[in-house]
JSON list of C-alpha atoms in Angstrom, two decimals:
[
{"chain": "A", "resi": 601, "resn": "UNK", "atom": "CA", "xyz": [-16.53, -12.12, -7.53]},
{"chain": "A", "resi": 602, "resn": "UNK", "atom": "CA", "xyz": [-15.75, -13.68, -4.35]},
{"chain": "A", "resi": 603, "resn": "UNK", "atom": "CA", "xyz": [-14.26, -11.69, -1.08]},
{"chain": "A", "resi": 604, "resn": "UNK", "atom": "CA", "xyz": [-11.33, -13.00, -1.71]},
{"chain": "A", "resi": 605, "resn": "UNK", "atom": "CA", "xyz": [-10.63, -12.29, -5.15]},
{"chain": "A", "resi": 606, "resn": "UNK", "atom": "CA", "xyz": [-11.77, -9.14, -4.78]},
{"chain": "A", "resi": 607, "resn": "UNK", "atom": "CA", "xyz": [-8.87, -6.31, -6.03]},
{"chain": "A", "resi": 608, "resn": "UNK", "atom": "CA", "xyz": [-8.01, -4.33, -3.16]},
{"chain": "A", "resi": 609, "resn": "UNK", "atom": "CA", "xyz": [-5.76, -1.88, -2.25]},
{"chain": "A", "resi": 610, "resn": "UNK", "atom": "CA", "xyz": [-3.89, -1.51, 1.23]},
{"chain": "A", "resi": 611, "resn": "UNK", "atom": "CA", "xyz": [-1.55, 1.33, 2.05]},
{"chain": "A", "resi": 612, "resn": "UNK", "atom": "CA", "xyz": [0.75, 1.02, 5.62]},
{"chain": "A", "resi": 613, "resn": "UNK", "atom": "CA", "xyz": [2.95, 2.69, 7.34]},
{"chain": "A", "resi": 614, "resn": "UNK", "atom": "CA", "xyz": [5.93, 1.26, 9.58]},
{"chain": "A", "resi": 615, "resn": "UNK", "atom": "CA", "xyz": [8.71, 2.05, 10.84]},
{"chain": "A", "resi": 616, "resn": "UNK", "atom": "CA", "xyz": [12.16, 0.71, 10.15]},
{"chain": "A", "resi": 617, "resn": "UNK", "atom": "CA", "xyz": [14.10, -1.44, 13.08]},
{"chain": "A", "resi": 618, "resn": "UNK", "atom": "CA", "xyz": [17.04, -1.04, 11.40]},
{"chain": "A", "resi": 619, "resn": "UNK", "atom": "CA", "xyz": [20.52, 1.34, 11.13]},
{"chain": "A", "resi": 620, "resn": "UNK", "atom": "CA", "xyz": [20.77, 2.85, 8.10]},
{"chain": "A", "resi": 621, "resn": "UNK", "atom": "CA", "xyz": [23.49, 1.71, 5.82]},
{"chain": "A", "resi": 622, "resn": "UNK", "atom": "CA", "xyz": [24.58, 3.75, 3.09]},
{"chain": "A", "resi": 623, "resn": "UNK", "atom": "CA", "xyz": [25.63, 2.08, -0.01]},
{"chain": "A", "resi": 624, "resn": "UNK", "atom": "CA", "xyz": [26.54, 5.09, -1.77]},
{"chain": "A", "resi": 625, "resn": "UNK", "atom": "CA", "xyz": [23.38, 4.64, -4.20]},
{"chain": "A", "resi": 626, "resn": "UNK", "atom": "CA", "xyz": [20.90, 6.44, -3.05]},
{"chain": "A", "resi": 627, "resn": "UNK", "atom": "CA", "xyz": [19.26, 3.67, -0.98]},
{"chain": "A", "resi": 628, "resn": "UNK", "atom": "CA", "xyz": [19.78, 2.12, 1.89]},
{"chain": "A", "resi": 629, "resn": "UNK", "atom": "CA", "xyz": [21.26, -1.14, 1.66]},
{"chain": "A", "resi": 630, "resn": "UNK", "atom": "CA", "xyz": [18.55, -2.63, 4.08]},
{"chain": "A", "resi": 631, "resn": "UNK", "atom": "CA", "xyz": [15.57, -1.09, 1.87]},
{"chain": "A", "resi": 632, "resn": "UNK", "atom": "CA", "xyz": [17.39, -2.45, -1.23]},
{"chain": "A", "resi": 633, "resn": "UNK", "atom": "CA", "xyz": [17.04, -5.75, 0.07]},
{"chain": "A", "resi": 634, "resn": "UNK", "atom": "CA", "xyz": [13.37, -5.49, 1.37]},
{"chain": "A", "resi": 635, "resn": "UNK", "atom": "CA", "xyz": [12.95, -3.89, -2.20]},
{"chain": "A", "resi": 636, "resn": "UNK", "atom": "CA", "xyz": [14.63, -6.83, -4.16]},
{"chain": "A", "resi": 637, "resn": "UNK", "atom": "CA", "xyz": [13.08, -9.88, -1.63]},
{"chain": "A", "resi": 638, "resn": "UNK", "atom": "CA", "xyz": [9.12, -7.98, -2.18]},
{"chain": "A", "resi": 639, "resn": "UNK", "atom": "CA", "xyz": [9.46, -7.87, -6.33]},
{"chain": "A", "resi": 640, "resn": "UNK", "atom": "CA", "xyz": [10.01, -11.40, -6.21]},
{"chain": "A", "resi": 641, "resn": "UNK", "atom": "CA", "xyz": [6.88, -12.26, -3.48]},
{"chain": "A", "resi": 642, "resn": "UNK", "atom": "CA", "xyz": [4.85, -9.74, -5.24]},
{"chain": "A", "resi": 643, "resn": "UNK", "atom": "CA", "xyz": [5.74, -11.53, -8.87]},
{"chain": "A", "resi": 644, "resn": "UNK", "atom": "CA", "xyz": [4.51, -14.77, -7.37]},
{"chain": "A", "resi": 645, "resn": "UNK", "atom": "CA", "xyz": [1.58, -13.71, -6.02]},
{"chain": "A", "resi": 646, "resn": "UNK", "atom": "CA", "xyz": [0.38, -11.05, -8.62]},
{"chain": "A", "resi": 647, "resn": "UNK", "atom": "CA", "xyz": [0.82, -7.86, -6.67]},
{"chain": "A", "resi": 648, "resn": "UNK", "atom": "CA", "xyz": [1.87, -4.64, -7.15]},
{"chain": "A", "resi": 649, "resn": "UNK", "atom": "CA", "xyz": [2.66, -1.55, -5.20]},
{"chain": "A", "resi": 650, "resn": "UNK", "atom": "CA", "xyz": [4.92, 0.90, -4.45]},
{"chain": "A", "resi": 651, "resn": "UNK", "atom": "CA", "xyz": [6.95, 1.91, -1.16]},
{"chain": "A", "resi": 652, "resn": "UNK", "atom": "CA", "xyz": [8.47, 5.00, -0.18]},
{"chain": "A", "resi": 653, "resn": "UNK", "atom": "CA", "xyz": [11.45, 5.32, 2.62]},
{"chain": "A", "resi": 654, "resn": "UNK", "atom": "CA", "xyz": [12.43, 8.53, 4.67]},
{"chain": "A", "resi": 655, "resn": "UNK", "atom": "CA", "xyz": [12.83, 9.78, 8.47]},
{"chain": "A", "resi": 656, "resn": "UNK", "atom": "CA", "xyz": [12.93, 6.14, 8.84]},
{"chain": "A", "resi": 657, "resn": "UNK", "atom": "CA", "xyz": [9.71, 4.98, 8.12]},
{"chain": "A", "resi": 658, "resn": "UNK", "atom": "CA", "xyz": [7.68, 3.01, 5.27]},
{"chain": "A", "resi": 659, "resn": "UNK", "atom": "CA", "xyz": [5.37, 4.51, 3.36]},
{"chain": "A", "resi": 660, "resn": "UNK", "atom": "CA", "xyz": [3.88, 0.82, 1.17]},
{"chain": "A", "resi": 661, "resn": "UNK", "atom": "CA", "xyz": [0.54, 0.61, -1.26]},
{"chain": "A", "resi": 662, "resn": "UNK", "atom": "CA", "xyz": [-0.05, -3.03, -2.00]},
{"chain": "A", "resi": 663, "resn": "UNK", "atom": "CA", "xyz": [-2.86, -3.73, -5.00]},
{"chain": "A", "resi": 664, "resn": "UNK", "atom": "CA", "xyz": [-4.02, -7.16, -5.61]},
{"chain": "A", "resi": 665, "resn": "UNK", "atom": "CA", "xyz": [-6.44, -9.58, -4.92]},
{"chain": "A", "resi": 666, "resn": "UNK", "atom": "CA", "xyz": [-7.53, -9.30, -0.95]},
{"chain": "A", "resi": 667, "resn": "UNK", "atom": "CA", "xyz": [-6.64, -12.73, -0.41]},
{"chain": "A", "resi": 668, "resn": "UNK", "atom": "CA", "xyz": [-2.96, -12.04, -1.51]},
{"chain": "A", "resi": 669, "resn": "UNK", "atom": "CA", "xyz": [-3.07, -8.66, 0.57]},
{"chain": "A", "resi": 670, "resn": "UNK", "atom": "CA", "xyz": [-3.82, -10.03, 3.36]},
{"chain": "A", "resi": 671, "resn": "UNK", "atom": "CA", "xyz": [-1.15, -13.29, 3.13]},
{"chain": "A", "resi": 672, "resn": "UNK", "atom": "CA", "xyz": [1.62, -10.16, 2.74]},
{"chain": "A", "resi": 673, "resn": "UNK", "atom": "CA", "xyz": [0.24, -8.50, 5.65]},
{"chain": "A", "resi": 674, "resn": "UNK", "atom": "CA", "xyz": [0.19, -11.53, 7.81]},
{"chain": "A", "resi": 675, "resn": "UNK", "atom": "CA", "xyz": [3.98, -11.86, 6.79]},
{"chain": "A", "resi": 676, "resn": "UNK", "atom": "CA", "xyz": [4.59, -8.65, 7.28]},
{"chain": "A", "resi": 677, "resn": "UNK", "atom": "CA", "xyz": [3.17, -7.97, 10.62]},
{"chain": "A", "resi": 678, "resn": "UNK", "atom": "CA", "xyz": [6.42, -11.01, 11.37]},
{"chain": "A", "resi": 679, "resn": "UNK", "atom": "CA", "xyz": [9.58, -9.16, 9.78]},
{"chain": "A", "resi": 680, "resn": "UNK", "atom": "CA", "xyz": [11.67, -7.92, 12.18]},
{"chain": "A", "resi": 681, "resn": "UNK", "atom": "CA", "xyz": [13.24, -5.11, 10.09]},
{"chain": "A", "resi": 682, "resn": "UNK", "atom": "CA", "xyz": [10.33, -2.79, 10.83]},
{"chain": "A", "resi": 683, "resn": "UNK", "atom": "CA", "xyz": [7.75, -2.09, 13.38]},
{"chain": "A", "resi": 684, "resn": "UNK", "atom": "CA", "xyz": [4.78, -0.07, 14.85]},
{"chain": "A", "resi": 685, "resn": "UNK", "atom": "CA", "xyz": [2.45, -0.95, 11.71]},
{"chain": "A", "resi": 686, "resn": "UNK", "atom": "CA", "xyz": [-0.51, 0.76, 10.95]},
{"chain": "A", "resi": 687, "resn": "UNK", "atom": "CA", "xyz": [-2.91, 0.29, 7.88]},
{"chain": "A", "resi": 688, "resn": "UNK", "atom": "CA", "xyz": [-3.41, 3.77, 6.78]},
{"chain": "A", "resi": 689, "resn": "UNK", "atom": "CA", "xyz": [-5.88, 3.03, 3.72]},
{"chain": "A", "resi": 690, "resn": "UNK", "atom": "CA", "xyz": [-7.61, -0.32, 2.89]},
{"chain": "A", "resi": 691, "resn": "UNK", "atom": "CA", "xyz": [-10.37, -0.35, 0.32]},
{"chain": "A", "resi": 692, "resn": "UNK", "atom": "CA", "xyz": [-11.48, -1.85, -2.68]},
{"chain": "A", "resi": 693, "resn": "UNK", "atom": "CA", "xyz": [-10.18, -0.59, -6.24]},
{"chain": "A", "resi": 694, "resn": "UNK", "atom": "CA", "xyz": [-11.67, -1.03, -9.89]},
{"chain": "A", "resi": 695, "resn": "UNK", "atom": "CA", "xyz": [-8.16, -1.98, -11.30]},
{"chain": "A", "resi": 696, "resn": "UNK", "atom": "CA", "xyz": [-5.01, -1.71, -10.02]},
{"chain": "A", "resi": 697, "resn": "UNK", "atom": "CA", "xyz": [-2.78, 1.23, -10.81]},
{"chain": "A", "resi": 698, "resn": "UNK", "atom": "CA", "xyz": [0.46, 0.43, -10.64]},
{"chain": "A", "resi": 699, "resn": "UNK", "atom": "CA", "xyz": [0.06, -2.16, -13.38]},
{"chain": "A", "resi": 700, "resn": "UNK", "atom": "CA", "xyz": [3.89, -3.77, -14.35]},
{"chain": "A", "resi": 701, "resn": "UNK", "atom": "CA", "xyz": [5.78, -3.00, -11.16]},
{"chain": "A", "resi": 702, "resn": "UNK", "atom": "CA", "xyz": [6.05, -5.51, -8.88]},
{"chain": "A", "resi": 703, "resn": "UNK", "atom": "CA", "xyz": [7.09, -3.13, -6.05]},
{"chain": "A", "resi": 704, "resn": "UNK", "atom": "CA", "xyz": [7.72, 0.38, -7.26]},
{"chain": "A", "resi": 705, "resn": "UNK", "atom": "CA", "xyz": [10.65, 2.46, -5.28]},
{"chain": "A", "resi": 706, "resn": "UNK", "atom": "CA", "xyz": [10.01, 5.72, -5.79]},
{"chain": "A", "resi": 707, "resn": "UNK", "atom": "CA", "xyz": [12.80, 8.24, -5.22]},
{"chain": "A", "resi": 708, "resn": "UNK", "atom": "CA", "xyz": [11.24, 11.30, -5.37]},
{"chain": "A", "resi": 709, "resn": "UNK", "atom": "CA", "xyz": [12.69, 13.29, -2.45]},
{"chain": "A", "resi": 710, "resn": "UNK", "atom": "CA", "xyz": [11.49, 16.35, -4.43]},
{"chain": "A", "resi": 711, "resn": "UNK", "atom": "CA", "xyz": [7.79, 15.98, -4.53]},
{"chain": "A", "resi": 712, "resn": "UNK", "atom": "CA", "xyz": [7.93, 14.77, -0.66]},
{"chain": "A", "resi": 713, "resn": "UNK", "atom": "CA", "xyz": [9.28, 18.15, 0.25]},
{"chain": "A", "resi": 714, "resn": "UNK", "atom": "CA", "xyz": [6.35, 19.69, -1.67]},
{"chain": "A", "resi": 715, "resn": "UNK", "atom": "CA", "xyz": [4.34, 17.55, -0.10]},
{"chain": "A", "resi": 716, "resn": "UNK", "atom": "CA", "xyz": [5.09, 17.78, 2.89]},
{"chain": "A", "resi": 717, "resn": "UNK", "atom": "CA", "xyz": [5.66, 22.23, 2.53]},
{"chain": "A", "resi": 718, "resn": "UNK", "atom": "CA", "xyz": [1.48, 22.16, 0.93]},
{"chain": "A", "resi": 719, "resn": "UNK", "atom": "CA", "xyz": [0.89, 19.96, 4.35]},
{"chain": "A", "resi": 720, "resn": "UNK", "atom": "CA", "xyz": [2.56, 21.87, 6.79]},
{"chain": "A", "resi": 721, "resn": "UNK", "atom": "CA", "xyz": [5.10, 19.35, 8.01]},
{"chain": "A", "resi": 722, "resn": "UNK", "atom": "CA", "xyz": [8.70, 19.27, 8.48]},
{"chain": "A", "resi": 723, "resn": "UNK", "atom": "CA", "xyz": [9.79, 15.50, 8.57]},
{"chain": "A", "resi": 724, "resn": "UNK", "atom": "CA", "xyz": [7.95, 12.74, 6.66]},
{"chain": "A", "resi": 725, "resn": "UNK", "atom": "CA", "xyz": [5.25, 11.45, 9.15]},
{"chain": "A", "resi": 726, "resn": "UNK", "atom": "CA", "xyz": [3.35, 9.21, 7.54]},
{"chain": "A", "resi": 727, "resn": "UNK", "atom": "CA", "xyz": [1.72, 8.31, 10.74]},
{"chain": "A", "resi": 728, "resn": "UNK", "atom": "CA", "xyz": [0.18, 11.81, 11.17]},
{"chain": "A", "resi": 729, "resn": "UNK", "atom": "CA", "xyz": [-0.97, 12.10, 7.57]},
{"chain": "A", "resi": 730, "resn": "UNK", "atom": "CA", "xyz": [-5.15, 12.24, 7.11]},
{"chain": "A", "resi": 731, "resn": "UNK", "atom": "CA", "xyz": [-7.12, 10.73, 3.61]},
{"chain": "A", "resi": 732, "resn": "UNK", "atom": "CA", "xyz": [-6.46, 13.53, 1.21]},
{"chain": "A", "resi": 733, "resn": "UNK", "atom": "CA", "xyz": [-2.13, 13.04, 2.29]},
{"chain": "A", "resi": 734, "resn": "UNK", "atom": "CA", "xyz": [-2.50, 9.65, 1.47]},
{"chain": "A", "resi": 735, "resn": "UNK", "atom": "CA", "xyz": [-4.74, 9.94, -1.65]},
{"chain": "A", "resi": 736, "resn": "UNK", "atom": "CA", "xyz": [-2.07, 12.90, -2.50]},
{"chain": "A", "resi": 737, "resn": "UNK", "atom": "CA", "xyz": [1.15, 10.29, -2.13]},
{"chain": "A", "resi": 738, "resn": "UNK", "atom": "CA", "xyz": [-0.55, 7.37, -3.23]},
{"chain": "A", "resi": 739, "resn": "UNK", "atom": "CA", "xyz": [-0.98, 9.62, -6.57]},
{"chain": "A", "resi": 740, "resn": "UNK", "atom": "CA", "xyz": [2.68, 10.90, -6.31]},
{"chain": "A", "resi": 741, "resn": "UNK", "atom": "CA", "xyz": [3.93, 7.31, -6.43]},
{"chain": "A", "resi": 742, "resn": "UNK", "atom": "CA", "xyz": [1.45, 6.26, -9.36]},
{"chain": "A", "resi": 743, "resn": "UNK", "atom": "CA", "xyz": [2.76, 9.26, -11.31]},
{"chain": "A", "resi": 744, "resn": "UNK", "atom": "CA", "xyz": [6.78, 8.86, -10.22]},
{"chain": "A", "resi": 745, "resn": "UNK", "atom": "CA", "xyz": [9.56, 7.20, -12.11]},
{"chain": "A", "resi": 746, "resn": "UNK", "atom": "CA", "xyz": [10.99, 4.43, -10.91]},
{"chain": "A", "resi": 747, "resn": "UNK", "atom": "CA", "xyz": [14.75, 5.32, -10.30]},
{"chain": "A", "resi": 748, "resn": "UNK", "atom": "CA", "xyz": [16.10, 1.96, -8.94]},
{"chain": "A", "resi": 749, "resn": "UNK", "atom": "CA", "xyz": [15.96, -0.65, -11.15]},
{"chain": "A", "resi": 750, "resn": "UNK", "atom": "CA", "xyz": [16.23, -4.39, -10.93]},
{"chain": "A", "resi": 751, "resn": "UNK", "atom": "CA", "xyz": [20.04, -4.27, -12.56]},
{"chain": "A", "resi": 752, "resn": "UNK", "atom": "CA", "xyz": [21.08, -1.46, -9.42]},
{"chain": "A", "resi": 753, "resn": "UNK", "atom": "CA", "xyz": [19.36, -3.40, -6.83]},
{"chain": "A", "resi": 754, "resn": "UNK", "atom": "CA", "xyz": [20.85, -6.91, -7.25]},
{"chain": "A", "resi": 755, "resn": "UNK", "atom": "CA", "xyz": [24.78, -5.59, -6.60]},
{"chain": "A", "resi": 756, "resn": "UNK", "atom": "CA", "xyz": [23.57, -3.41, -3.82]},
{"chain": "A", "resi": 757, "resn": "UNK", "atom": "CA", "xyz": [22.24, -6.78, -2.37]},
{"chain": "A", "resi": 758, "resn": "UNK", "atom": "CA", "xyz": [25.16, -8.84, -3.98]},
{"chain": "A", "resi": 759, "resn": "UNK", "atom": "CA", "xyz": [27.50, -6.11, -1.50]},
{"chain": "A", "resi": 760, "resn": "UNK", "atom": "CA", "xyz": [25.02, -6.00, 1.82]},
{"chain": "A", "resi": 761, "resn": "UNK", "atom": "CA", "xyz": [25.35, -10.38, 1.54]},
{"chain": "A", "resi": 762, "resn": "UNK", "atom": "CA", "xyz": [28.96, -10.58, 0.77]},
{"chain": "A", "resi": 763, "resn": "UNK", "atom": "CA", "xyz": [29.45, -7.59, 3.68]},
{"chain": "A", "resi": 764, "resn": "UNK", "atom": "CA", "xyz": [27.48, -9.92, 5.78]},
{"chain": "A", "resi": 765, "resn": "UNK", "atom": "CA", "xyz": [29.62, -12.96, 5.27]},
{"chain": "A", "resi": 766, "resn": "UNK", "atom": "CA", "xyz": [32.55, -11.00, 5.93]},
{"chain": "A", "resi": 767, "resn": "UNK", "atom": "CA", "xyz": [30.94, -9.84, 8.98]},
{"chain": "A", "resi": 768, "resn": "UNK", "atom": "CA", "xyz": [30.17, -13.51, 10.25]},
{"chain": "A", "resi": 769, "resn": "UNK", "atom": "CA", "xyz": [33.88, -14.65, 9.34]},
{"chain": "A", "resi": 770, "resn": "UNK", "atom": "CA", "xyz": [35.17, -12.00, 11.09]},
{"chain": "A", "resi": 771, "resn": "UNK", "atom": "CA", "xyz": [33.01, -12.79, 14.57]},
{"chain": "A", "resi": 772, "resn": "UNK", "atom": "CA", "xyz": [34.57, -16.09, 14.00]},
{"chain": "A", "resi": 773, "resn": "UNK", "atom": "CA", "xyz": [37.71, -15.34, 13.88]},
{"chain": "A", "resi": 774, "resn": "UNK", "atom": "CA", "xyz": [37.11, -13.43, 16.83]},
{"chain": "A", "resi": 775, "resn": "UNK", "atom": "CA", "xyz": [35.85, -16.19, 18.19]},
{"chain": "A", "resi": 776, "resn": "UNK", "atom": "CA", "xyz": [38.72, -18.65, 17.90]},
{"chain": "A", "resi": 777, "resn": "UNK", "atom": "CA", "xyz": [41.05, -16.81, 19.07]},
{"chain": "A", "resi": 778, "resn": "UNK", "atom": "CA", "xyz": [39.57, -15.72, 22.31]},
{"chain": "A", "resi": 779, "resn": "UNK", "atom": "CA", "xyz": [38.86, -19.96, 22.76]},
{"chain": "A", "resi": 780, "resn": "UNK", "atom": "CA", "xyz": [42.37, -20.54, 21.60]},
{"chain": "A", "resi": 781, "resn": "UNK", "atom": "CA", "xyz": [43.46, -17.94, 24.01]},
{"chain": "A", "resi": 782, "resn": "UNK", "atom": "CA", "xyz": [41.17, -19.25, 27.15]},
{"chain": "A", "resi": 783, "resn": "UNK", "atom": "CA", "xyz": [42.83, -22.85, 26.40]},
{"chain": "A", "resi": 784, "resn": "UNK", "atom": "CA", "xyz": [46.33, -21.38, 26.46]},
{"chain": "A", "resi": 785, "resn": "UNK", "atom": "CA", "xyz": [45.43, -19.65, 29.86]},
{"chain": "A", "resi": 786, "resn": "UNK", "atom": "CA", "xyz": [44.19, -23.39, 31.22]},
{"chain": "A", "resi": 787, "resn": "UNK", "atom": "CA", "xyz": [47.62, -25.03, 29.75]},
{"chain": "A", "resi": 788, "resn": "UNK", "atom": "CA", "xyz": [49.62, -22.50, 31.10]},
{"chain": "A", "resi": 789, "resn": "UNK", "atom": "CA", "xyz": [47.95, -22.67, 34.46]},
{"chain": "A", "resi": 790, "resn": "UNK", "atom": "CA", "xyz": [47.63, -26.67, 34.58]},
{"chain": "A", "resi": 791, "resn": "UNK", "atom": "CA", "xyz": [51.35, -26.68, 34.11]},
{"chain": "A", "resi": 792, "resn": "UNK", "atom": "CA", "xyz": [52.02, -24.34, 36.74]},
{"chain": "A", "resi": 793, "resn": "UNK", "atom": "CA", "xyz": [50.02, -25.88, 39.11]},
{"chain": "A", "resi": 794, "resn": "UNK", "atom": "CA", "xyz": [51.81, -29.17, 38.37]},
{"chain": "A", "resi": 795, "resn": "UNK", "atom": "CA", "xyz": [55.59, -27.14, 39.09]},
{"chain": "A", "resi": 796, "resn": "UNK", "atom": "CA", "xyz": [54.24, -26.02, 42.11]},
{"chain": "A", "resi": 797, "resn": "UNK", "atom": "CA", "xyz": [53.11, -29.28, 42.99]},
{"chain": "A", "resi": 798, "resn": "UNK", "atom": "CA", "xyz": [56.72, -30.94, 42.73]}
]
């Protein structure tokens, strides 16, 4: 097997550059659109994974072949909706273990808080955590069910776009009428200056 299509698996850590935006779900509208845009890269380029969110970071394992991993890290090292990443884990793998998920959200506030009580820490850290933590999550995340699936995502991204557009039609409303209202100012004062002039 060439490097390339050896399997690997890469776990990372980031942190998110965005406000959070409750949907009323359960997730973050921002991470249900990272989650809905990465099933459809992984799909296409036969990965699979799983990704955590809390105290506003990422917690991502990517399987696949390394020449894949690496293309989505490449990518990833670009998006603007996170920052300060760090590869936490990168080594080679048998098989991969997430096996159908294309991107795997786990919700599983409950065995963080374990996780984090057996490991001594208050807030999820992912940048402090050492090889057994992230052995001990990556397992968490193999073992979790998934509790957001594709049918809750896509109207939690159908509402984020369509709050969006309103959003953008709203700036340009804004817009026009503080033009409309410098124009009236210029009118008004043009036609002053021409009264005064007579």
């Amino acid at each position: 097997m060439s490097d390339s299509n050896r399997l690997v698996r890469m776990v990372y850590a980031s942190r998110a550059s965005f406000r959070p935006f409750d949907t009323g779900h359960g997730i973050d509208a921002n991470v249900a659109h990272i989650l809905a845009t990465a099933r459809r890269r992984n799909r296409k380029n036969g990965l699979v994974g799983a990704l955590y969110y809390g105290n506003r970071c990422f917690f991502q394992c990517l399987e696949g072949q390394q020449s894949a991993v690496d293309e989505l890290y490449s990518h990833l090292l670009l998006d603007p909706r996170h920052h300060d990443l760090k590869i936490l884990q990168y080594m080679d793998i048998e098989e991969v273990g997430f096996l159908s998920w294309e991107m795997k959200f786990a919700m599983v506030d409950r065995e963080i808080r374990n996780f984090l009580r057996a490991n001594n820490m208050i807030k999820f850290d992912p940048y402090r955590f050492n090889h057994h933590m992230i052995d001990t999550l990556v397992k968490i995340l193999y073992d979790a069910d998934e509790e957001v699936p594709e049918e809750k995502i896509a109207p939690i991204v159908q509402k984020v776009s369509q709050l969006k557009q309103h959003r953008v039609a709203q700036k340009h409303k804004f817009l026009f009428a503080n033009v409309a209202l410098i124009l009236l100012i210029l009118i008004l004062t043009l036609v002053y200056t021409q009264y005064l002039g007579q």
